[in-house]
Short mmCIF file of C-alpha atoms and ligand atoms in Angstrom, two decimals:
data_model
loop_
_atom_site.label_atom_id
_atom_site.label_comp_id
_atom_site.label_asym_id
_atom_site.label_seq_id
_atom_site.Cartn_x
_atom_site.Cartn_y
_atom_site.Cartn_z
CA MET I 884 14.92 9.20 21.06
CA ALA I 885 12.36 9.78 24.10
CA ALA I 886 13.25 13.16 24.19
CA ALA I 887 13.06 13.94 20.81
CA ARG I 888 9.48 11.94 20.50
CA GLN I 889 8.31 14.07 23.51
CA ASN I 890 9.13 17.49 22.04
CA GLY I 891 8.15 16.54 18.24
CA ALA I 892 11.93 16.46 17.05
CA GLY I 893 14.17 19.64 17.02
CA GLY I 894 12.05 21.38 19.70
CA ALA I 895 8.63 21.80 17.68
CA ALA I 896 6.71 20.81 20.54
CA ASP I 897 3.84 22.62 19.79
CA LEU I 898 3.50 20.43 16.56
CA TRP I 899 2.52 17.19 18.48
CA MET I 900 -0.28 16.34 21.08
CA PRO I 901 0.99 15.74 24.20
CA GLY I 902 1.34 11.63 24.58
CA TRP I 903 1.19 11.30 20.69
CA SER I 904 1.34 7.80 19.31
CA GLY I 905 4.07 6.44 17.07
CA THR I 906 1.83 3.34 16.09
CA SER I 907 -0.80 3.33 13.46
CA TYR I 908 -3.94 5.27 14.20
CA TRP I 909 -6.11 2.58 12.96
CA LEU I 910 -5.30 0.37 15.68
CA ASP I 911 -6.35 3.15 18.28
CA GLY I 912 -9.18 0.97 20.71
CA LEU I 913 -9.42 -1.61 17.95
CA ALA I 914 -9.06 -4.92 19.76
CA PRO I 915 -7.43 -7.42 17.58
CA PRO I 916 -9.38 -10.74 17.49
CA GLU I 917 -8.49 -13.53 19.59
CA VAL I 918 -5.81 -15.85 17.73
CA PRO I 919 -6.13 -19.51 19.73
CA HIS I 920 -2.70 -20.48 20.73
CA CYS I 921 -1.37 -23.34 18.66
CA ASP I 922 2.01 -25.53 18.87
CA LEU I 923 3.93 -26.07 15.68
CA PRO I 924 2.32 -28.81 13.89
CA ARG I 925 4.87 -31.24 12.13
CA LYS I 926 3.38 -31.31 8.86
CA VAL I 927 0.58 -29.18 7.15
CA ASP I 928 -0.79 -29.08 3.37
CA THR I 929 0.13 -25.38 2.98
CA LEU I 930 2.49 -23.05 4.86
CA ILE I 931 2.06 -19.34 4.67
CA VAL I 932 4.85 -16.82 5.33
CA GLY I 933 3.20 -13.67 6.23
CA SER I 934 -0.14 -12.64 7.62
CA GLY I 935 -0.73 -9.39 5.87
CA TYR I 936 -3.74 -9.12 3.12
CA THR I 937 -1.90 -11.17 0.97
CA GLY I 938 -1.09 -14.12 3.21
CA LEU I 939 -4.84 -13.95 4.69
CA ASN I 940 -7.02 -14.01 1.40
CA ALA I 941 -4.69 -17.03 0.23
CA ALA I 942 -4.84 -18.91 3.67
CA ILE I 943 -9.00 -18.32 3.36
CA GLU I 944 -8.92 -19.63 -0.20
CA VAL I 945 -7.11 -22.51 0.42
CA ALA I 946 -8.39 -23.81 3.81
CA ARG I 947 -12.08 -23.61 2.12
CA GLY I 948 -10.82 -25.65 -0.19
CA GLY I 949 -10.46 -28.56 2.09
CA ARG I 950 -6.78 -28.17 3.09
CA SER I 951 -4.77 -27.73 6.45
CA VAL I 952 -3.29 -24.15 6.51
CA LEU I 953 -0.75 -22.97 8.98
CA VAL I 954 0.06 -19.01 8.85
CA LEU I 955 3.28 -17.96 9.94
CA GLU I 956 3.83 -14.30 11.07
CA ALA I 957 7.46 -12.78 12.39
CA GLY I 958 5.57 -10.43 14.05
CA ALA I 959 2.01 -10.30 15.78
CA PRO I 960 -0.76 -11.05 12.99
CA GLY I 961 -1.15 -8.34 10.61
CA GLN I 962 1.55 -6.12 11.76
CA GLY I 963 2.92 -5.31 8.82
CA CYS I 964 1.67 -2.89 5.96
CA SER I 965 -2.04 -4.11 6.08
CA THR I 966 -2.91 -2.10 9.59
CA ARG I 967 -0.80 0.80 8.81
CA ASN I 968 -1.69 2.00 5.40
CA GLY I 969 -3.52 4.93 4.18
CA GLY I 970 -6.86 2.76 3.16
CA GLN I 971 -7.30 4.33 -0.13
CA ILE I 972 -7.85 1.92 -2.97
CA SER I 973 -7.45 2.53 -6.96
CA THR I 974 -6.92 0.16 -9.90
CA SER I 975 -3.09 -0.72 -8.34
CA ILE I 976 -1.50 -0.63 -12.18
CA LYS I 977 1.03 2.16 -12.03
CA PRO I 978 2.58 1.57 -16.12
CA SER I 979 0.21 3.23 -18.58
CA LEU I 980 -1.42 0.66 -21.17
CA ALA I 981 0.82 2.42 -24.01
CA ALA I 982 4.12 1.41 -21.49
CA LEU I 983 2.83 -2.02 -21.01
CA THR I 984 1.89 -2.57 -24.57
CA ALA I 985 5.36 -1.44 -25.62
CA ARG I 986 6.86 -4.11 -23.14
CA HIS I 987 4.37 -6.77 -23.25
CA GLY I 988 2.47 -6.51 -26.28
CA LYS I 989 -1.36 -5.13 -26.97
CA ALA I 990 -3.02 -8.49 -25.52
CA ARG I 991 -0.77 -8.96 -22.09
CA ALA I 992 -0.89 -5.13 -21.36
CA GLU I 993 -4.96 -4.91 -21.57
CA ALA I 994 -4.82 -8.25 -19.61
CA ILE I 995 -2.45 -6.59 -16.87
CA ARG I 996 -4.63 -3.39 -16.71
CA GLY I 997 -7.72 -5.56 -16.44
CA GLU I 998 -6.48 -7.26 -13.25
CA GLY I 999 -6.21 -3.74 -11.70
CA ARG I 1000 -9.93 -3.21 -12.21
CA ALA I 1001 -10.81 -6.85 -11.35
CA ALA I 1002 -8.83 -6.37 -7.98
CA LEU I 1003 -10.79 -3.09 -7.26
CA ALA I 1004 -14.33 -4.72 -7.77
CA TRP I 1005 -13.13 -7.83 -5.75
CA ILE I 1006 -12.36 -6.06 -2.90
CA GLU I 1007 -16.05 -4.77 -2.67
CA GLU I 1008 -17.34 -8.25 -3.24
CA ARG I 1009 -15.17 -9.79 -0.38
CA ILE I 1010 -15.71 -7.24 2.23
CA GLY I 1011 -19.77 -7.77 1.50
CA ALA I 1012 -19.29 -11.65 1.35
CA GLU I 1013 -17.01 -11.92 4.55
CA GLY I 1014 -19.43 -9.26 6.62
CA ILE I 1015 -16.32 -7.01 6.95
CA ASP I 1016 -17.18 -3.87 8.84
CA CYS I 1017 -14.61 -1.58 7.93
CA ASP I 1018 -15.94 1.63 6.54
CA PHE I 1019 -15.55 0.85 2.77
CA ARG I 1020 -16.74 3.22 0.49
CA ARG I 1021 -16.56 4.54 -3.30
CA ALA I 1022 -14.97 7.79 -1.99
CA GLY I 1023 -13.67 8.60 -5.64
CA ARG I 1024 -10.21 9.97 -5.94
CA PHE I 1025 -8.81 13.29 -6.54
CA HIS I 1026 -5.38 12.79 -8.37
CA ALA I 1027 -4.22 16.50 -8.18
CA ALA I 1028 -1.72 18.21 -10.78
CA HIS I 1029 1.37 19.64 -9.10
CA THR I 1030 2.14 21.40 -12.29
CA PRO I 1031 -0.02 22.70 -15.46
CA ALA I 1032 1.97 20.38 -17.29
CA ALA I 1033 1.04 17.63 -15.20
CA TYR I 1034 -2.40 18.86 -15.50
CA GLU I 1035 -2.41 18.69 -19.59
CA GLU I 1036 -0.79 15.00 -19.35
CA LEU I 1037 -3.58 14.08 -16.89
CA ALA I 1038 -5.77 15.10 -19.16
CA ARG I 1039 -4.05 13.55 -22.45
CA ASP I 1040 -3.97 10.14 -20.04
CA ALA I 1041 -7.69 10.44 -19.20
CA GLU I 1042 -8.91 10.61 -22.71
CA VAL I 1043 -6.85 7.53 -23.49
CA MET I 1044 -8.21 5.49 -20.46
CA ARG I 1045 -11.83 6.65 -21.36
CA ARG I 1046 -11.82 5.59 -25.00
CA THR I 1047 -9.46 2.48 -24.85
CA GLU I 1048 -10.09 1.16 -21.31
CA GLY I 1049 -13.72 2.18 -20.53
CA ILE I 1050 -12.42 4.09 -17.16
CA GLU I 1051 -14.55 6.61 -15.89
CA VAL I 1052 -12.30 9.72 -15.17
CA GLU I 1053 -13.58 13.55 -15.14
CA MET I 1054 -11.22 16.33 -15.50
CA ILE I 1055 -11.67 19.26 -12.81
CA PRO I 1056 -9.97 22.33 -13.89
CA ARG I 1057 -8.06 24.62 -11.34
CA ALA I 1058 -10.60 27.25 -11.30
CA GLU I 1059 -13.21 24.56 -9.94
CA GLN I 1060 -10.79 22.23 -7.77
CA ARG I 1061 -12.34 24.12 -4.43
CA ARG I 1062 -15.46 22.11 -4.77
CA GLU I 1063 -13.56 18.75 -4.30
CA LEU I 1064 -10.77 19.97 -2.26
CA GLY I 1065 -10.24 23.29 -0.04
CA THR I 1066 -6.71 24.58 -1.59
CA ASP I 1067 -4.85 26.11 -4.04
CA ALA I 1068 -2.03 24.46 -4.21
CA TYR I 1069 -2.66 22.53 -7.34
CA HIS I 1070 -3.70 23.27 -11.30
CA GLY I 1071 -6.60 21.06 -11.50
CA ALA I 1072 -7.23 17.35 -11.05
CA ALA I 1073 -8.37 14.11 -12.78
CA LEU I 1074 -11.26 12.73 -10.64
CA PHE I 1075 -11.74 8.80 -10.29
CA PRO I 1076 -15.18 8.25 -9.00
CA SER I 1077 -14.88 4.39 -8.63
CA HIS I 1078 -11.40 4.53 -6.55
CA ALA I 1079 -12.46 3.91 -2.96
CA ALA I 1080 -11.60 4.06 0.65
CA LEU I 1081 -11.40 1.65 4.11
CA ASN I 1082 -10.43 1.24 7.39
CA PRO I 1083 -7.14 -0.91 6.40
CA ALA I 1084 -6.68 -2.46 10.60
CA ARG I 1085 -10.54 -3.41 10.53
CA TYR I 1086 -10.50 -4.79 7.01
CA LEU I 1087 -7.21 -6.89 8.16
CA HIS I 1088 -8.95 -8.02 11.36
CA GLY I 1089 -12.14 -9.09 9.40
CA LEU I 1090 -9.76 -11.28 7.05
CA LEU I 1091 -7.93 -12.72 10.23
CA ARG I 1092 -11.41 -13.68 11.77
CA SER I 1093 -12.70 -15.22 8.51
CA ALA I 1094 -9.24 -17.26 8.09
CA LEU I 1095 -9.79 -18.55 11.82
CA ALA I 1096 -13.29 -19.76 11.32
CA ALA I 1097 -12.42 -21.48 8.03
CA GLY I 1098 -9.81 -23.35 10.17
CA VAL I 1099 -6.43 -21.68 9.56
CA GLN I 1100 -4.00 -21.84 12.40
CA VAL I 1101 -2.20 -18.58 12.84
CA MET I 1102 1.10 -18.29 14.66
CA GLY I 1103 2.63 -14.91 15.46
CA HIS I 1104 6.20 -14.08 16.59
CA THR I 1105 7.30 -17.15 14.67
CA PRO I 1106 9.58 -15.69 11.81
CA VAL I 1107 10.42 -18.52 8.92
CA THR I 1108 14.28 -18.95 8.25
CA GLY I 1109 14.61 -21.15 5.59
CA ILE I 1110 12.69 -23.18 3.20
CA GLN I 1111 14.28 -26.13 1.35
CA ALA I 1112 12.34 -27.66 -1.28
CA GLY I 1113 12.21 -31.58 -1.41
CA ALA I 1114 10.72 -34.82 -3.17
CA ALA I 1115 8.17 -34.93 -0.73
CA GLY I 1116 7.09 -31.18 -0.53
CA HIS I 1117 9.08 -28.47 1.57
CA GLU I 1118 11.16 -28.46 4.62
CA VAL I 1119 10.43 -24.79 6.84
CA ARG I 1120 12.67 -23.89 9.39
CA THR I 1121 11.46 -21.57 11.39
CA ALA I 1122 12.49 -19.98 14.91
CA GLN I 1123 10.33 -22.55 16.91
CA GLY I 1124 11.47 -25.72 14.96
CA THR I 1125 11.17 -27.42 11.37
CA LEU I 1126 8.03 -28.60 9.70
CA ARG I 1127 6.96 -29.88 6.28
CA ALA I 1128 4.89 -28.41 4.31
CA ARG I 1129 3.18 -29.39 0.43
CA ASP I 1130 3.30 -26.36 -0.50
CA VAL I 1131 4.65 -22.95 0.62
CA ILE I 1132 3.31 -19.53 -0.15
CA VAL I 1133 5.55 -16.71 0.46
CA ALA I 1134 3.31 -13.36 1.42
CA THR I 1135 6.04 -11.15 2.91
CA ASN I 1136 5.97 -7.92 0.16
CA GLY I 1137 8.11 -5.33 1.95
CA TYR I 1138 9.48 -7.30 4.74
CA THR I 1139 10.63 -10.06 2.71
CA ASP I 1140 14.03 -11.48 3.98
CA ARG I 1141 16.52 -14.02 3.54
CA ALA I 1142 14.27 -16.87 4.26
CA ALA I 1143 12.97 -15.91 0.40
CA PRO I 1144 16.62 -14.92 -1.13
CA TRP I 1145 15.65 -15.15 -4.80
CA GLN I 1146 12.15 -13.06 -4.14
CA GLN I 1147 14.45 -10.41 -2.15
CA ARG I 1148 16.56 -10.14 -4.51
CA ARG I 1149 13.66 -8.60 -6.60
CA VAL I 1150 11.67 -6.28 -4.35
CA ILE I 1151 12.90 -3.05 -3.24
CA PRO I 1152 11.71 -2.32 0.37
CA ILE I 1153 10.88 1.30 1.15
CA GLY I 1154 9.54 3.32 4.03
CA SER I 1155 6.06 4.98 3.58
CA TYR I 1156 5.26 7.64 6.31
CA ILE I 1157 2.05 9.01 7.62
CA ILE I 1158 0.66 11.10 10.06
CA ALA I 1159 -2.73 11.69 11.64
CA THR I 1160 -3.93 15.20 12.72
CA GLU I 1161 -5.96 15.76 16.06
CA PRO I 1162 -9.87 16.09 15.84
CA LEU I 1163 -10.69 19.45 13.71
CA ASP I 1164 -13.46 21.14 13.87
CA ARG I 1165 -16.58 19.92 11.35
CA ASP I 1166 -16.44 23.25 9.61
CA VAL I 1167 -13.02 22.90 8.43
CA MET I 1168 -13.16 19.37 7.62
CA ASP I 1169 -15.86 20.74 5.69
CA ARG I 1170 -14.17 23.33 3.91
CA LEU I 1171 -10.90 21.03 3.24
CA PHE I 1172 -12.74 17.87 2.19
CA PRO I 1173 -16.26 19.21 0.84
CA THR I 1174 -16.86 15.80 -1.09
CA ASP I 1175 -14.75 13.43 1.45
CA ARG I 1176 -12.59 12.02 -1.62
CA ILE I 1177 -9.40 10.40 -1.11
CA ALA I 1178 -6.33 12.38 -2.49
CA SER I 1179 -2.92 11.89 -4.13
CA ASP I 1180 -0.69 13.93 -6.48
CA THR I 1181 0.88 14.07 -9.91
CA CYS I 1182 4.64 14.55 -7.74
CA LYS I 1183 7.39 11.46 -8.63
CA VAL I 1184 7.53 11.10 -4.69
CA VAL I 1185 3.85 10.82 -4.17
CA TYR I 1186 1.71 12.74 -1.41
CA TYR I 1187 -1.52 10.72 -0.57
CA TYR I 1188 -4.28 12.00 2.26
CA ARG I 1189 -7.96 11.87 3.19
CA ALA I 1190 -10.28 12.64 6.01
CA SER I 1191 -10.62 9.73 8.73
CA PRO I 1192 -13.64 7.88 8.08
CA ASP I 1193 -15.69 9.51 10.99
CA ARG I 1194 -14.57 13.02 9.27
CA THR I 1195 -12.79 14.52 12.25
CA ARG I 1196 -9.08 14.00 11.32
CA ILE I 1197 -6.42 14.38 8.47
CA LEU I 1198 -4.22 11.57 7.54
CA PHE I 1199 -1.42 12.76 5.57
CA GLY I 1200 1.30 10.53 4.08
CA GLY I 1201 4.50 10.24 1.60
CA ARG I 1202 8.39 9.99 1.56
CA VAL I 1203 9.93 12.57 3.51
CA SER I 1204 13.41 11.99 3.58
CA ALA I 1205 15.94 10.58 1.22
CA THR I 1206 16.95 7.58 3.99
CA GLU I 1207 14.82 6.03 6.65
CA THR I 1208 13.94 7.61 9.42
CA ASP I 1209 12.25 7.76 13.01
CA THR I 1210 8.83 8.87 13.01
CA ALA I 1211 9.52 11.40 15.52
CA VAL I 1212 11.41 13.51 12.60
CA SER I 1213 8.95 12.47 9.59
CA GLY I 1214 6.17 13.76 11.41
CA PRO I 1215 7.13 17.38 11.41
CA ARG I 1216 8.34 17.00 7.71
CA LEU I 1217 4.97 15.65 6.69
CA HIS I 1218 2.98 18.60 8.79
CA ARG I 1219 4.97 20.97 6.74
CA ASP I 1220 3.99 19.59 3.59
CA MET I 1221 0.56 19.44 4.59
CA CYS I 1222 0.63 22.91 5.49
CA ARG I 1223 1.55 23.95 2.29
CA ILE I 1224 -1.13 22.19 0.88
CA PHE I 1225 -3.65 23.21 3.51
CA PRO I 1226 -2.29 26.41 5.46
CA ASP I 1227 -5.10 26.60 7.73
CA LEU I 1228 -3.77 23.65 9.60
CA ALA I 1229 -0.49 25.40 10.75
CA GLN I 1230 -1.88 25.03 14.19
CA THR I 1231 -3.29 21.73 14.07
CA ARG I 1232 -1.17 19.47 16.05
CA ILE I 1233 -0.03 15.70 15.40
CA SER I 1234 -1.65 12.76 17.25
CA HIS I 1235 -0.04 9.76 15.18
CA SER I 1236 3.01 9.59 13.74
CA TRP I 1237 4.10 5.96 12.05
CA MET I 1238 5.20 4.20 9.06
CA GLY I 1239 5.31 0.64 7.25
CA THR I 1240 7.91 -0.77 4.76
CA VAL I 1241 6.21 -1.24 1.04
CA ALA I 1242 7.61 -3.12 -1.78
CA TYR I 1243 8.64 -1.31 -5.17
CA THR I 1244 9.98 -3.42 -8.31
CA PHE I 1245 12.05 -2.63 -10.85
CA ASP I 1246 9.22 -2.72 -13.34
CA GLU I 1247 6.77 -1.02 -11.18
CA LEU I 1248 4.41 -3.92 -11.44
CA ALA I 1249 3.28 -6.66 -9.01
CA HIS I 1250 4.43 -10.23 -9.44
CA THR I 1251 3.02 -13.32 -8.78
CA GLY I 1252 3.99 -17.04 -9.62
CA THR I 1253 6.23 -19.90 -8.63
CA HIS I 1254 10.18 -20.36 -8.00
CA GLU I 1255 11.52 -23.52 -6.86
CA GLY I 1256 8.02 -24.81 -5.98
CA VAL I 1257 7.49 -22.01 -3.58
CA HIS I 1258 4.34 -19.37 -4.53
CA TYR I 1259 4.62 -15.65 -4.06
CA ALA I 1260 3.01 -12.43 -5.06
CA MET I 1261 4.41 -9.10 -3.89
CA GLY I 1262 5.98 -5.87 -5.11
CA TYR I 1263 2.72 -4.02 -5.45
CA CYS I 1264 4.39 -0.49 -5.49
CA SER I 1265 2.63 1.01 -2.86
CA SER I 1266 -0.82 0.26 -4.09
CA GLY I 1267 -1.31 -3.03 -2.59
CA VAL I 1268 -4.94 -2.54 -0.55
CA SER I 1269 -7.11 -4.49 -3.20
CA MET I 1270 -4.25 -5.77 -5.36
CA ALA I 1271 -2.58 -7.59 -2.59
CA GLY I 1272 -5.60 -9.74 -1.14
CA TYR I 1273 -6.54 -10.51 -4.77
CA LEU I 1274 -3.39 -11.87 -6.00
CA GLY I 1275 -3.33 -13.87 -2.43
CA MET I 1276 -6.79 -15.04 -3.26
CA ARG I 1277 -5.59 -16.20 -6.78
CA MET I 1278 -2.58 -17.77 -5.61
CA GLY I 1279 -4.98 -19.77 -3.14
CA GLN I 1280 -6.71 -21.11 -6.05
CA LYS I 1281 -3.57 -22.02 -7.91
CA VAL I 1282 -2.60 -24.09 -4.70
CA LEU I 1283 -5.94 -25.89 -5.07
CA GLY I 1284 -5.06 -26.03 -8.60
CA LEU I 1285 -7.84 -24.29 -9.81
CA ALA I 1286 -7.72 -22.78 -13.55
CA GLU I 1287 -9.32 -19.46 -12.15
CA GLY I 1288 -6.14 -19.03 -10.20
CA ARG I 1289 -4.21 -17.90 -13.25
CA THR I 1290 -3.78 -14.16 -13.51
CA ALA I 1291 -2.11 -11.70 -16.51
CA PHE I 1292 0.57 -11.33 -14.15
CA ASP I 1293 1.65 -15.31 -14.20
CA ASP I 1294 5.14 -16.00 -15.51
CA LEU I 1295 6.12 -12.16 -16.25
CA PRO I 1296 9.77 -11.67 -16.07
CA PHE I 1297 10.34 -10.76 -12.27
CA PRO I 1298 13.30 -8.33 -12.87
CA THR I 1299 16.60 -8.00 -10.45
CA ARG I 1300 19.71 -5.94 -11.00
CA PRO I 1301 23.33 -7.25 -11.04
CA PHE I 1302 24.70 -7.22 -7.26
CA TYR I 1303 21.13 -6.27 -6.02
CA THR I 1304 20.64 -8.43 -2.63
CA GLY I 1305 18.04 -6.23 -1.05
CA ARG I 1306 19.31 -3.48 0.26
CA PRO I 1307 18.39 -0.51 -1.91
CA TRP I 1308 22.16 1.66 -1.85
CA PHE I 1309 20.48 3.90 -4.49
CA LEU I 1310 17.32 4.81 -2.83
CA PRO I 1311 18.58 7.45 -1.22
CA ALA I 1312 19.90 9.54 -4.19
CA ALA I 1313 16.94 8.42 -6.36
CA VAL I 1314 14.48 9.93 -3.86
CA ALA I 1315 16.68 12.99 -2.86
CA TRP I 1316 17.06 13.84 -6.55
CA TYR I 1317 12.92 13.56 -7.29
CA ARG I 1318 12.18 15.45 -4.19
CA TRP I 1319 14.18 18.27 -5.30
CA ARG I 1320 12.88 17.99 -8.73
CA ASP I 1321 9.11 17.86 -7.75
CA THR I 1322 9.82 20.84 -5.69
CA ARG I 1323 11.48 23.11 -8.31
CA GLN I 1324 8.64 22.12 -10.55
CA ARG I 1325 5.89 22.85 -8.04
CA GLU I 1326 7.65 26.19 -6.86
CA ARG I 1327 8.14 27.50 -10.79
CA ALA I 1328 4.55 26.58 -11.68
CA LEU I 1329 3.12 28.73 -8.79
CA ALA I 1330 5.52 31.42 -9.56
CA GLY I 1331 4.43 31.35 -13.28
C1 LIG A 1481 2.25 4.18 5.41
C2 LIG A 1481 1.77 3.27 4.46
C3 LIG A 1481 0.70 3.74 3.54
C4 LIG A 1481 0.20 3.02 2.42
N1 LIG A 1481 -1.14 3.16 1.90
C5 LIG A 1481 -1.47 2.36 1.13
C6 LIG A 1481 -3.15 2.90 0.12
O1 LIG A 1481 -3.61 3.95 0.73
N2 LIG A 1481 -3.30 2.23 -0.59
C7 LIG A 1481 -2.52 1.40 -0.83
O2 LIG A 1481 -3.10 0.47 -1.69
N3 LIG A 1481 -1.58 0.52 -0.55
C8 LIG A 1481 -1.01 1.38 0.72
N4 LIG A 1481 0.02 0.92 1.55
C9 LIG A 1481 0.82 -0.43 0.59
C10 LIG A 1481 0.01 -1.69 0.99
O3 LIG A 1481 -0.33 -1.51 2.88
C11 LIG A 1481 0.61 -2.88 1.17
O4 LIG A 1481 0.80 -3.10 -0.33
C12 LIG A 1481 0.02 -4.12 1.27
O5 LIG A 1481 -0.59 -3.99 2.81
C13 LIG A 1481 0.92 -5.64 1.39
O6 LIG A 1481 0.22 -6.67 2.16
P1 LIG A 1481 1.26 -7.87 2.28
O7 LIG A 1481 -0.08 -8.89 2.85
O8 LIG A 1481 1.57 -8.30 0.80
O9 LIG A 1481 2.24 -7.34 3.06
P2 LIG A 1481 2.02 -6.99 4.79
O10 LIG A 1481 0.77 -6.48 5.04
O11 LIG A 1481 3.59 -5.79 4.77
O12 LIG A 1481 2.52 -8.38 5.54
C14 LIG A 1481 3.59 -8.56 5.59
C15 LIG A 1481 4.07 -10.07 6.28
O13 LIG A 1481 5.19 -10.62 6.40
C16 LIG A 1481 5.89 -10.85 7.48
N5 LIG A 1481 7.02 -11.70 7.48
C17 LIG A 1481 7.82 -10.95 6.63
N6 LIG A 1481 8.81 -12.01 6.58
C18 LIG A 1481 8.62 -13.25 7.38
C19 LIG A 1481 9.43 -14.16 7.52
N7 LIG A 1481 10.43 -14.70 7.42
N8 LIG A 1481 8.60 -14.75 8.74
C20 LIG A 1481 7.55 -14.82 8.99
N9 LIG A 1481 6.58 -13.62 8.59
C21 LIG A 1481 7.17 -12.57 7.53
C22 LIG A 1481 5.67 -9.39 7.99
O14 LIG A 1481 6.25 -9.31 9.73
C23 LIG A 1481 4.39 -8.74 7.76
O15 LIG A 1481 3.40 -8.98 8.53
C24 LIG A 1481 0.77 1.64 2.28
C25 LIG A 1481 1.61 1.39 3.12
C26 LIG A 1481 2.30 2.14 4.24
C27 LIG A 1481 3.23 1.47 4.60
#
């Protein structure tokens, strides 16, 4: 694979900057907080598996409630999606109010949608309260229609969201879209002014600092291999020995493994791929991102992109392959799709190409609850920057026995499928079909 990396896979050498990086752009030059060494204790009040937004926000809450807390992480602290994502923050609930009402009734549906807005408000407060320097900004989202029919649907949804949920949303017709995004590839967009952007790795490192300051112990490179409920709490097996914990929180999202088999059967791990471009001239950035919005589109296999916080590069993400692939392969494919939207970038090279594994669920909702005494929150369906931390924080409150820990997600059925064990054999066919359909719809719309 080394040769493919150097040549940018398939000989497209001029697509890549020399020495391009296969790790997250957000980690460039960012020194992680020093995590004090500790030995595995024999006993702890609360044991948390996973050190992303979910796990660390839970840890902060529980430790500040006076309990001893240990976070165990299979890799380096923060190594999952929480230092690799696009840094875009929406209201994080994929199903519409109508779809949720049909499934769960009006009151529950409204409450679930309300949690999405609460998570967006909460992350801004959290960042402010913890003093985390992570370029948080209410950038606004340009959610672009890939066909005229998609635009009509966005407009109908916008009207319903405004009327029934008080959500601020503005429709931008195609004739005006260049004032927001320098492209003619779309057929207008819905603009959500309250959606936000941040630097995800700086946010994660800020949380890690807060957790350590609150007395949380964090051990990297210590995978949990099994959790056994017992009369006096849980027995937790790790690669480095066994310990007892009164409460256990599973915060492993797309990396959930056999340590939590019940949860593993309920989440669908999917790779999300992203590139960063080399630095671009200021006038190009001003032309392509004149209002500095974050952007996404209505394709079923969605693209998401934005300018870097210093407005020197474009970060462009999506799912470009039916099966999981190497970032040397995904890079050129993302580049091709980026150039379809921004033809000006044909000569722009890739400086970083990386990926992470997100967790989808069978009902497109995040889930939190307690199974056999083990707390969990996961399944953010690739919209976890605010929701993961918010549900982590609520889970921490639950462990402390606080009433405010309850959420509208609690006790929702967490669906799985017969014979599904956590390996999504059905995914390549589904992704291939949806990508084919998106392309066909797009091409027809542009031809017509
Ligand atoms: C490329 C990409 C782009 C994305 N863009 C966005 C975006 O723009 N906006 C948005 O809202 N969301 C986005 N997401 C999703 C978002 O990053 C996640 O939803 C969020 O980070 C989940 O946080 P988490 O703490 O639950 O999981 P993670 O941050 O993934 O952390 C889980 C951790 O659990 C650890 N773990 C797993 N099993 C074990 C075990 N047995 N023992 C010990 N540790 C274990 C893993 O090593 C991992 O570090 C993106 C994701 C990716 C990959």
